[in-house]
Amino acid sequence: MRVLVTGMGGEIGTRVAQLLEANPEVTEIAGVDFVPPRRRLRRSEFRRIDPRDREKLANFVMEFAPDAVAHFGVYEPGSRLSPRLAAIYSHSCTVTALGAAARTGKLQRVAVRSGLEVYGRGRGRPGVPDEEATVAPSTPYGRTCLEVEAIAADLGRRHEVPVVALRMAPVAGSHVPSPLGRVLRLPAVPVPAFADPAFQLLHVHDAAQGMVLALLAGINGPLNLVGPGAASVWQAVRLGGRIPVPVVGPAWTLATHAAELAGASMPPHIVELLNRGRSGDGSRAVDVLGLNEMRPTQEVCAELFEWATVTPLHVPESSAISVKR
Amino acid sequence: MNANVSSVTMYATDPDRAQSMDLITSLRRRFNGRYLIDPFGADPQLQDVLAPVVLAAVRTRVEHGERLIRNGPALLVSNRGLGVVEPTALTVAVRCEIGRRLRIVGVPDIPVLGDIMRKLGGVIAYPGDVGALLRAGHMAAVPLGSSWSRWAGGRPPLPLLVPALGYPVIPIAVMPGGPFGMPLRPWRVVVGEPLPIHSKKGSGDPLAAAELAEAARTAIDTLISGDSNG
């Protein structure tokens, strides 16, 4: 099988490539992204292409002619790109890469990254939505995810290929660039004053594993991918030994700007998570993919704070020089 | 189905089993953020801390407690008045009788109060959430529509019973212990026979759900009238 991994430069994309390399069924792997992969890859071919350069991207995909596409070119706002650019990159990468792959006529299956954000939060929406729940995104990232899902599903219908949309809980880990991780690692974290909503996280390894299993199995339709258990906002802040700063109503705008100044961008879907939580029912993915050993949310949450506690070693300059010699 | 998708035991707290922990340990864990939260927003540790107070305030007497299911998913259907006393009495009864945490479906989706009720084990009345609760192996309770008189079951919540098809459904009558419906003596909680299961899990058949709702209402009415006569 020839697999194309879009968004291979991201943490999950790189892990997906590593898992695919370990699978003998997969004969060739090609990847594109606007940044290079984060780990050493042995038999994947990587091409650095800006998703906005549609012609270059389309040519590369057509030349490779993939049987399967693992589409990670869905960029979370505030992760590595600003919210505006993230939406443009996601749209461009989805339309161009999937369109080019379909035109080759060899495409057999597609897996796309999506998020629990497609369900939205608020009145009339379930607290723990399953895949049957109505999709009603309430943030720009949710709308981007839904758009990607719709494009992919439409392509699947027209070309009769199974398309699986993996609606992932926020992906986190000690080395994953995630806006939620950055906010929770601030010394003082804004939290809702009169609420303590529950949210779920997904470990980056489980995200990659789920994507590879769903792609190889050729599943059709959406699948929620969430880490078991949950954490609450106040709890996560205390778990990291941070100071919770209660915020009400319009003060969230101020908190968003303050966090931005402190180096943690807070796009709308993160503000929504802090205020209304984010959960999903991942039992179908567990059944269908056999993912029985997923990392629980609270472990992922604890891992967020692990690297922050690494103490720098202060080596005297003289000894450092002597070692060098 | 994997029964333990959202039931993760961490920090020595089980999301399904009632426990007791000394106050100092609880406070220390709370300060350090080392306590369990479940995806529905429940806070089992907070429930365990508040349990002695609630147990002292709302006393119950359970009849046929052996009919309650000790492991795995189940849906209890019960009558209720207008307030929250019946659901509380039912929660206390389940906690005392089989040591499980009961999830009451029907929390209002409003700020502050809704959040507090969710922490104490409530869930918003949304069919998908009832399904998710059962798939995660919890014991949930769906009250019939509230009625002024405490001596009749109200309207059955039909959409909430659709996801319960294929799972054990147990009718329960909750009645005030004193004369004329006054809660002077312990609340009487009468557990009925589990209703026969006719459908497969996740079949989503509205007609089967309507039959289930009627069967539950009839069973509860029988429990209440049988009890008031006797």
Coordinates of C-alpha atoms in Angstrom, one line a residue:
Chain A
M1 CA 0.0 0.0 0.0
R2 CA 1.2 3.5 -0.9
V3 CA 0.3 6.0 1.8
L4 CA 0.4 9.8 1.7
V5 CA 0.6 11.6 5.0
T6 CA -0.3 15.2 4.8
G7 CA 0.8 17.3 7.8
M8 CA 3.8 15.0 8.4
G9 CA 5.7 17.8 10.0
G10 CA 3.4 17.8 13.0
E11 CA 3.9 15.7 16.1
I12 CA 1.0 13.3 15.2
G13 CA 1.9 13.3 11.5
T14 CA 5.4 12.2 12.3
R15 CA 4.2 9.5 14.7
V16 CA 1.8 8.2 12.0
A17 CA 4.7 8.0 9.6
Q18 CA 6.7 6.0 12.2
L19 CA 3.9 3.6 12.8
L20 CA 3.4 3.2 9.0
E21 CA 7.1 2.5 8.6
A22 CA 6.8 -0.4 11.1
N23 CA 4.0 -2.0 9.1
P24 CA 5.1 -4.4 6.4
E25 CA 1.7 -3.9 4.5
V26 CA 2.7 -0.4 3.7
T27 CA 5.2 -0.4 0.9
E28 CA 5.8 3.3 0.3
I29 CA 5.2 6.4 2.4
A30 CA 5.3 10.0 1.3
G31 CA 4.6 13.1 3.3
V32 CA 4.2 16.8 2.9
D33 CA 4.0 19.7 5.3
F34 CA 5.3 23.3 5.6
V35 CA 7.8 22.2 8.3
P36 CA 10.0 19.2 8.4
P37 CA 9.2 16.0 10.4
R38 CA 10.0 16.1 14.1
R39 CA 11.8 12.7 14.3
R40 CA 14.1 10.8 12.0
L41 CA 12.1 8.8 9.5
R42 CA 13.8 5.8 7.7
R43 CA 11.8 5.0 4.6
S44 CA 9.4 7.9 4.3
E45 CA 9.8 10.4 1.5
F46 CA 9.2 13.9 2.8
R47 CA 8.6 17.1 0.7
R48 CA 8.5 20.5 2.2
I49 CA 5.6 22.3 0.5
D50 CA 3.5 25.2 1.7
P51 CA -0.1 24.1 1.4
R52 CA -1.0 27.4 -0.2
D53 CA 1.2 26.5 -3.2
R54 CA -1.6 24.4 -4.7
E55 CA 0.1 23.6 -7.9
K56 CA 3.3 22.2 -6.3
L57 CA 1.3 20.2 -3.8
A58 CA -1.1 18.8 -6.4
N59 CA 1.8 17.8 -8.7
F60 CA 3.6 16.0 -5.8
V61 CA 0.4 14.1 -4.8
M62 CA -0.4 13.2 -8.5
E63 CA 3.2 11.9 -9.0
F64 CA 3.1 9.8 -5.9
A65 CA -0.5 8.4 -6.7
P66 CA -1.4 7.2 -3.2
D67 CA -3.7 4.2 -2.4
A68 CA -4.5 5.7 1.0
V69 CA -4.3 9.2 2.5
A70 CA -3.8 10.0 6.2
H71 CA -4.8 13.6 6.2
F72 CA -3.3 15.5 9.1
G73 CA -3.1 18.8 7.2
V74 CA -5.8 20.1 9.5
Y75 CA -4.1 22.7 11.6
E76 CA -5.3 23.6 15.1
P77 CA -5.4 27.4 15.5
G78 CA -2.8 28.6 18.0
S79 CA -0.8 25.4 17.8
R80 CA 1.7 26.3 15.2
L81 CA -0.2 28.8 13.1
S82 CA -2.3 31.8 13.9
P83 CA -6.1 31.2 13.8
R84 CA -6.4 33.0 10.4
L85 CA -3.6 31.1 8.7
A86 CA -4.6 27.8 10.3
A87 CA -8.0 28.0 8.6
I88 CA -6.4 28.9 5.2
Y89 CA -3.8 26.1 5.4
S90 CA -6.3 23.5 6.5
H91 CA -8.7 24.4 3.7
S92 CA -6.1 24.6 1.0
C93 CA -4.3 21.4 2.1
T94 CA -7.6 19.4 2.2
V95 CA -9.0 20.6 -1.1
T96 CA -5.7 20.2 -3.0
A97 CA -4.2 17.0 -1.5
L98 CA -7.5 15.0 -1.4
G99 CA -8.6 16.4 -4.8
A100 CA -5.3 15.4 -6.5
A101 CA -5.3 12.0 -4.8
A102 CA -8.8 11.3 -6.1
R103 CA -7.9 12.4 -9.6
T104 CA -5.2 9.7 -9.9
G105 CA -8.0 7.1 -9.7
K106 CA -5.9 4.9 -7.4
L107 CA -7.3 6.1 -4.1
Q108 CA -8.8 3.3 -2.0
R109 CA -9.3 4.9 1.5
V110 CA -9.0 8.1 3.4
A111 CA -8.6 9.1 7.0
V112 CA -8.9 12.7 8.1
R113 CA -8.2 14.4 11.3
S114 CA -11.1 16.1 12.9
G115 CA -11.9 17.2 16.5
L116 CA -14.6 16.9 19.1
E117 CA -15.0 20.6 18.3
V118 CA -17.4 19.7 15.5
Y119 CA -20.1 19.0 18.1
G120 CA -19.8 22.4 19.6
R121 CA -20.8 23.2 23.2
G122 CA -23.7 24.9 24.8
R123 CA -27.5 24.8 24.9
G124 CA -29.2 21.9 23.2
R125 CA -26.0 20.0 22.7
P126 CA -25.2 16.8 24.5
G127 CA -22.5 16.7 27.2
V128 CA -20.8 13.6 26.0
P129 CA -21.7 13.3 22.3
D130 CA -21.4 10.1 20.4
E131 CA -21.0 9.8 16.6
E132 CA -24.8 10.0 16.1
A133 CA -25.0 13.4 17.8
T134 CA -25.8 16.4 15.6
V135 CA -22.8 18.4 14.5
A136 CA -23.1 22.0 15.4
P137 CA -19.7 23.6 15.8
S138 CA -19.6 26.8 17.9
T139 CA -16.0 27.8 17.2
P140 CA -13.9 28.6 14.1
Y141 CA -11.8 25.5 14.6
G142 CA -14.9 23.3 14.9
R143 CA -16.2 24.8 11.6
T144 CA -12.9 24.1 9.9
C145 CA -13.0 20.5 11.1
L146 CA -16.6 20.1 9.8
E147 CA -15.7 21.6 6.5
V148 CA -12.7 19.2 6.1
E149 CA -15.0 16.3 7.0
A150 CA -17.6 17.4 4.5
I151 CA -15.1 17.8 1.7
A152 CA -13.6 14.3 2.5
A153 CA -17.0 12.6 2.8
D154 CA -18.2 14.2 -0.5
L155 CA -15.1 12.9 -2.2
G156 CA -15.7 9.5 -0.7
R157 CA -19.2 9.4 -2.0
R158 CA -18.3 10.4 -5.5
H159 CA -15.3 8.0 -5.8
E160 CA -16.8 5.3 -3.6
V161 CA -13.9 5.1 -1.2
P162 CA -14.3 4.7 2.6
V163 CA -13.5 7.9 4.4
V164 CA -13.1 7.9 8.2
A165 CA -13.1 11.2 10.1
L166 CA -11.4 10.9 13.5
R167 CA -12.9 13.3 15.9
M168 CA -10.1 13.6 18.3
A169 CA -10.2 15.1 21.8
P170 CA -7.5 17.9 22.2
V171 CA -4.2 16.1 21.6
A172 CA -1.7 16.8 24.3
G173 CA 1.6 15.5 25.6
S174 CA 4.8 16.9 27.0
H175 CA 6.3 17.7 23.6
V176 CA 3.2 18.4 21.6
P177 CA 2.7 22.0 20.5
S178 CA -0.9 22.5 21.7
P179 CA -2.5 25.8 22.7
L180 CA -4.3 24.1 25.7
G181 CA -1.0 22.8 26.9
R182 CA 0.6 26.2 26.8
V183 CA -2.3 27.8 28.6
L184 CA -2.3 25.2 31.4
R185 CA 1.5 25.7 31.8
L186 CA 1.2 29.4 32.5
P187 CA 2.1 30.2 36.1
A188 CA -1.4 31.6 36.6
V189 CA -4.2 30.1 34.5
P190 CA -7.6 31.8 33.8
V191 CA -10.5 29.5 35.0
P192 CA -14.2 30.1 35.0
A193 CA -15.2 31.5 38.4
F194 CA -18.6 29.7 38.7
A195 CA -18.0 26.5 36.8
D196 CA -15.6 23.6 36.7
P197 CA -16.3 21.8 33.5
A198 CA -14.9 18.4 32.6
F199 CA -12.7 17.9 29.5
Q200 CA -11.0 14.9 27.9
L201 CA -7.5 14.7 26.3
L202 CA -5.9 12.3 23.8
H203 CA -2.3 11.2 24.0
V204 CA -0.4 11.8 20.8
H205 CA 0.5 8.2 20.5
D206 CA -3.1 7.1 20.7
A207 CA -4.1 9.7 18.2
A208 CA -1.5 8.3 15.7
Q209 CA -2.3 4.7 16.5
G210 CA -6.1 5.3 16.1
M211 CA -5.5 7.0 12.7
V212 CA -3.3 4.2 11.4
L213 CA -5.7 1.5 12.5
A214 CA -8.7 3.3 11.1
L215 CA -6.9 3.9 7.8
L216 CA -5.7 0.3 7.4
A217 CA -9.1 -1.1 8.4
G218 CA -10.8 1.0 5.8
I219 CA -13.5 2.3 8.1
N220 CA -16.2 4.6 6.8
G221 CA -17.8 7.4 8.8
P222 CA -16.9 9.4 11.9
L223 CA -15.2 8.0 15.0
N224 CA -14.6 9.8 18.3
L225 CA -11.1 9.3 19.6
V226 CA -10.8 10.3 23.3
G227 CA -8.7 9.3 26.2
P228 CA -10.6 7.5 28.9
G229 CA -11.6 9.4 32.0
A230 CA -11.6 13.1 32.3
A231 CA -10.1 16.1 34.1
S232 CA -11.7 19.3 35.2
V233 CA -10.3 22.8 34.5
W234 CA -9.6 23.7 38.2
Q235 CA -8.2 20.3 38.8
A236 CA -5.8 20.4 35.8
V237 CA -4.5 23.8 37.0
R238 CA -3.9 22.4 40.5
L239 CA -2.4 19.2 39.2
G240 CA 0.3 21.3 37.6
G241 CA 0.7 23.4 40.8
R242 CA -0.4 26.5 39.0
I243 CA -2.5 29.3 40.4
P244 CA -6.2 29.4 39.2
V245 CA -7.4 32.9 38.4
P246 CA -11.2 33.0 38.5
V247 CA -12.6 35.0 35.5
V248 CA -16.2 36.0 34.7
G249 CA -17.9 37.1 31.5
P250 CA -16.3 40.0 29.7
A251 CA -13.1 39.6 31.7
W252 CA -12.3 36.6 29.4
T253 CA -11.3 39.1 26.7
L254 CA -8.8 40.6 29.1
A255 CA -7.6 37.1 30.1
T256 CA -7.1 36.1 26.5
H257 CA -4.9 39.1 25.8
A258 CA -2.9 38.6 29.0
A259 CA -2.3 35.0 28.1
E260 CA -1.3 36.0 24.6
L261 CA 1.3 38.4 26.1
A262 CA 2.6 35.6 28.3
G263 CA 3.1 33.5 25.2
A264 CA 0.0 31.3 25.2
S265 CA -2.4 32.0 22.5
M266 CA -6.1 31.4 23.5
P267 CA -8.2 30.9 20.3
P268 CA -12.0 30.7 20.8
H269 CA -12.0 26.8 21.0
I270 CA -9.7 27.0 24.0
V271 CA -11.7 29.6 25.7
E272 CA -14.8 27.5 25.1
L273 CA -13.1 24.4 26.5
L274 CA -12.1 26.2 29.7
N275 CA -15.7 27.5 30.1
R276 CA -17.8 24.6 28.9
G277 CA -15.5 21.6 28.8
R278 CA -15.1 19.1 26.0
S279 CA -16.0 15.5 26.2
G280 CA -17.1 12.8 23.8
D281 CA -18.1 9.1 23.8
G282 CA -15.2 7.1 22.4
S283 CA -16.6 3.7 23.0
R284 CA -17.2 3.0 19.3
A285 CA -13.5 3.5 18.4
V286 CA -12.5 1.3 21.2
D287 CA -14.8 -1.5 19.9
V288 CA -14.0 -1.1 16.3
L289 CA -10.3 -0.5 16.4
G290 CA -9.5 -2.6 19.6
L291 CA -7.8 0.4 21.3
N292 CA -8.0 -1.1 24.8
E293 CA -4.9 0.5 26.2
M294 CA -5.4 4.2 25.7
R295 CA -3.7 6.6 28.0
P296 CA -6.3 8.1 30.5
T297 CA -6.9 11.8 30.3
Q298 CA -5.5 12.5 33.7
E299 CA -2.2 10.8 32.9
V300 CA -2.0 12.9 29.7
C301 CA -2.8 16.0 31.8
A302 CA -0.1 15.1 34.3
E303 CA 2.4 14.6 31.5
L304 CA 1.8 18.1 30.3
F305 CA 3.6 19.4 33.4
E306 CA 6.5 16.9 33.3
W307 CA 8.9 18.6 31.1
A308 CA 8.3 21.9 32.9
T309 CA 9.8 20.5 36.0
V310 CA 13.2 19.5 34.4
T311 CA 15.8 21.5 36.3
P312 CA 18.6 23.0 34.2
L313 CA 22.1 21.8 35.1
H314 CA 24.4 24.7 35.9
V315 CA 27.8 23.3 34.8
P316 CA 30.8 25.5 35.7
E317 CA 32.4 26.9 32.6
S318 CA 35.8 25.4 33.4
S319 CA 34.6 21.8 33.7
A320 CA 32.5 22.3 30.5
I321 CA 35.7 23.2 28.6
S322 CA 37.7 20.4 30.1
V323 CA 35.0 17.9 28.9
K324 CA 35.2 19.4 25.4
R325 CA 38.9 18.8 25.2
Chain B
M1 CA -19.1 -3.3 24.0
N2 CA -16.3 -2.2 26.2
A3 CA -17.9 -1.6 29.5
N4 CA -15.2 0.6 31.0
V5 CA -14.6 3.3 28.5
S6 CA -15.1 6.2 30.8
S7 CA -14.8 4.3 34.1
V8 CA -11.2 4.8 34.9
T9 CA -10.1 4.3 38.5
M10 CA -7.5 6.8 39.6
Y11 CA -6.4 8.4 42.8
A12 CA -7.9 5.5 44.7
T13 CA -11.4 6.6 43.6
D14 CA -13.8 4.4 41.7
P15 CA -16.3 6.3 39.5
D16 CA -19.0 3.6 40.0
R17 CA -18.5 2.4 43.6
A18 CA -19.3 4.5 46.7
Q19 CA -16.3 4.9 49.0
S20 CA -15.3 6.8 52.1
M21 CA -12.2 8.7 52.6
D22 CA -11.1 10.8 55.6
L23 CA -11.6 14.5 55.3
I24 CA -7.9 15.4 55.6
T25 CA -6.8 13.1 52.8
S26 CA -9.7 14.5 50.7
L27 CA -8.7 18.1 51.3
R28 CA -5.0 17.4 50.5
R29 CA -5.9 15.6 47.3
R30 CA -8.2 18.4 46.3
F31 CA -5.6 21.0 46.9
N32 CA -3.1 19.0 44.7
G33 CA -5.7 18.3 42.0
R34 CA -5.4 14.6 42.6
Y35 CA -9.0 13.6 42.4
L36 CA -11.2 11.9 39.9
I37 CA -13.5 13.6 37.4
D38 CA -15.6 11.7 34.9
P39 CA -16.5 12.9 31.4
F40 CA -20.1 13.7 32.5
G41 CA -18.7 16.2 35.0
A42 CA -19.2 14.0 38.1
D43 CA -16.9 14.5 41.1
P44 CA -16.9 11.2 43.0
Q45 CA -14.6 12.5 45.8
L46 CA -16.9 15.4 46.5
Q47 CA -19.9 13.0 46.6
D48 CA -18.1 10.8 49.1
V49 CA -17.3 13.9 51.3
L50 CA -20.9 15.1 51.2
A51 CA -22.5 11.6 51.5
P52 CA -22.6 11.4 55.4
V53 CA -24.6 14.7 55.5
V54 CA -27.1 13.7 52.8
L55 CA -27.5 10.2 54.3
A56 CA -28.3 11.8 57.7
A57 CA -30.8 14.2 56.1
V58 CA -32.6 11.8 53.8
R59 CA -33.3 8.4 55.3
T60 CA -34.7 5.6 53.2
R61 CA -36.1 2.1 53.6
V62 CA -35.6 -0.1 50.6
E63 CA -37.9 -3.1 49.7
H64 CA -36.6 -5.8 47.3
G65 CA -33.1 -4.3 47.2
E66 CA -31.8 -7.6 45.9
R67 CA -33.4 -6.7 42.5
L68 CA -30.9 -3.9 42.0
I69 CA -28.0 -4.8 39.7
R70 CA -24.7 -4.9 41.4
N71 CA -22.4 -4.7 38.4
G72 CA -22.6 -3.2 34.9
P73 CA -25.0 -0.9 33.2
A74 CA -28.7 -0.5 34.3
L75 CA -31.4 2.0 34.0
L76 CA -33.8 2.7 36.8
V77 CA -37.1 4.4 36.0
S78 CA -38.9 6.0 38.9
N79 CA -41.8 8.3 39.8
R80 CA -41.1 11.8 41.1
G81 CA -42.8 14.9 42.5
L82 CA -41.7 18.4 41.5
G83 CA -38.6 18.7 43.6
V84 CA -35.3 16.9 43.9
V85 CA -36.1 14.9 47.0
E86 CA -37.2 11.7 45.2
P87 CA -34.0 11.5 43.1
T88 CA -32.0 12.2 46.2
A89 CA -33.8 9.5 48.1
L90 CA -33.2 7.1 45.2
T91 CA -29.5 7.9 45.1
V92 CA -29.3 7.3 48.9
A93 CA -31.1 4.1 48.5
V94 CA -28.8 2.8 45.8
R95 CA -25.7 3.9 47.7
C96 CA -26.8 2.2 51.0
E97 CA -28.2 -0.9 49.4
I98 CA -25.5 -1.9 46.8
G99 CA -22.8 0.7 47.3
R100 CA -23.0 2.1 43.7
R101 CA -23.2 5.7 42.6
L102 CA -26.4 6.5 40.8
R103 CA -26.5 9.0 37.9
I104 CA -29.7 11.0 37.8
V105 CA -30.7 12.1 34.3
G106 CA -32.6 15.4 34.0
V107 CA -30.3 18.1 35.3
P108 CA -31.3 21.5 34.0
D109 CA -28.7 22.9 31.5
I110 CA -28.1 26.2 33.4
P111 CA -25.0 27.8 34.8
V112 CA -23.9 27.3 38.4
L113 CA -26.8 25.1 39.7
G114 CA -26.5 22.8 36.7
D115 CA -22.7 22.5 37.2
I116 CA -23.2 21.7 40.9
M117 CA -25.8 19.1 40.2
R118 CA -23.5 17.5 37.6
K119 CA -20.7 17.3 40.1
L120 CA -23.1 15.4 42.4
G121 CA -23.8 12.9 39.7
G122 CA -26.5 14.5 37.6
V123 CA -26.6 14.3 33.8
I124 CA -28.5 16.6 31.3
A125 CA -31.6 14.9 29.9
Y126 CA -30.2 14.2 26.4
P127 CA -30.7 10.8 24.8
G128 CA -27.1 10.6 23.6
D129 CA -25.8 11.1 27.1
V130 CA -28.0 8.4 28.5
G131 CA -26.6 6.0 25.9
A132 CA -23.0 7.1 26.7
L133 CA -23.7 6.5 30.4
L134 CA -24.9 3.0 29.9
R135 CA -22.1 2.1 27.4
A136 CA -19.7 3.3 30.1
G137 CA -21.3 0.8 32.5
H138 CA -22.9 3.2 34.9
M139 CA -26.3 2.8 36.7
A140 CA -28.5 5.7 35.6
A141 CA -32.0 6.8 36.8
V142 CA -34.6 8.4 34.5
P143 CA -37.5 9.9 36.4
L144 CA -40.9 9.9 34.8
G145 CA -42.3 13.4 34.2
S146 CA -43.0 15.2 37.5
S147 CA -46.5 15.1 38.8
W148 CA -48.2 17.1 41.6
S149 CA -49.5 14.1 43.3
R150 CA -46.9 11.7 44.5
W151 CA -49.2 8.8 44.0
A152 CA -48.9 8.3 40.3
G153 CA -46.2 7.9 37.7
G154 CA -45.9 10.8 35.3
R155 CA -45.4 10.9 31.6
P156 CA -42.6 8.5 30.5
P157 CA -39.6 10.3 28.9
L158 CA -39.8 8.5 25.6
P159 CA -36.6 9.8 23.8
L160 CA -34.5 9.0 26.9
L161 CA -35.6 5.3 26.8
V162 CA -34.5 4.8 23.2
P163 CA -30.8 4.4 24.1
A164 CA -31.8 2.1 27.0
L165 CA -33.1 -0.6 24.7
G166 CA -31.3 -3.8 25.3
Y167 CA -30.1 -2.8 28.8
P168 CA -31.7 -3.9 32.1
V169 CA -34.5 -1.5 33.0
I170 CA -35.8 -1.6 36.6
P171 CA -39.0 0.2 37.7
I172 CA -38.9 1.8 41.1
A173 CA -41.5 3.6 43.3
V174 CA -40.2 6.2 45.7
M175 CA -42.8 7.3 48.3
P176 CA -42.7 9.5 51.4
G177 CA -42.8 7.3 54.5
G178 CA -45.3 9.4 56.6
P179 CA -49.1 9.6 56.3
F180 CA -50.6 11.9 53.6
G181 CA -47.4 12.0 51.7
M182 CA -45.5 13.7 54.4
P183 CA -41.8 12.8 54.7
L184 CA -41.9 12.2 58.4
R185 CA -40.6 8.7 58.4
P186 CA -37.8 7.3 56.1
W187 CA -38.7 7.4 52.4
R188 CA -39.9 4.1 51.0
V189 CA -38.1 2.9 47.9
V190 CA -39.8 -0.2 46.3
V191 CA -37.8 -1.9 43.7
G192 CA -39.8 -3.7 41.0
E193 CA -38.9 -6.7 38.9
P194 CA -36.5 -5.8 36.0
L195 CA -38.5 -5.4 32.8
P196 CA -38.0 -8.2 30.1
I197 CA -35.5 -7.2 27.5
H198 CA -37.0 -7.6 23.9
S199 CA -34.6 -5.5 21.8
K200 CA -30.9 -5.5 20.9
K201 CA -28.6 -2.9 22.2
G202 CA -28.5 0.2 20.1
S203 CA -31.4 -0.8 17.9
G204 CA -33.0 2.7 18.4
D205 CA -36.5 1.4 17.6
P206 CA -39.0 4.1 18.7
L207 CA -41.9 1.6 18.9
A208 CA -39.9 -0.7 21.2
A209 CA -39.0 2.3 23.3
A210 CA -42.7 3.3 23.5
E211 CA -43.6 -0.2 24.7
L212 CA -40.8 -0.1 27.2
A213 CA -42.0 3.3 28.5
E214 CA -45.6 2.0 28.9
A215 CA -44.4 -1.1 30.6
A216 CA -42.3 1.0 33.0
R217 CA -45.2 3.3 33.8
T218 CA -47.6 0.4 34.4
A219 CA -45.0 -1.3 36.6
I220 CA -44.5 1.8 38.7
D221 CA -48.2 2.5 39.0
T222 CA -48.7 -1.1 40.2
L223 CA -45.9 -0.7 42.7
I224 CA -47.4 2.5 44.0
S225 CA -51.0 1.4 44.1
G226 CA -50.1 -2.1 45.5
D227 CA -48.2 -0.3 48.2
S228 CA -50.9 2.2 49.1
N229 CA -53.5 -0.5 49.3
G230 CA -51.4 -2.7 51.4

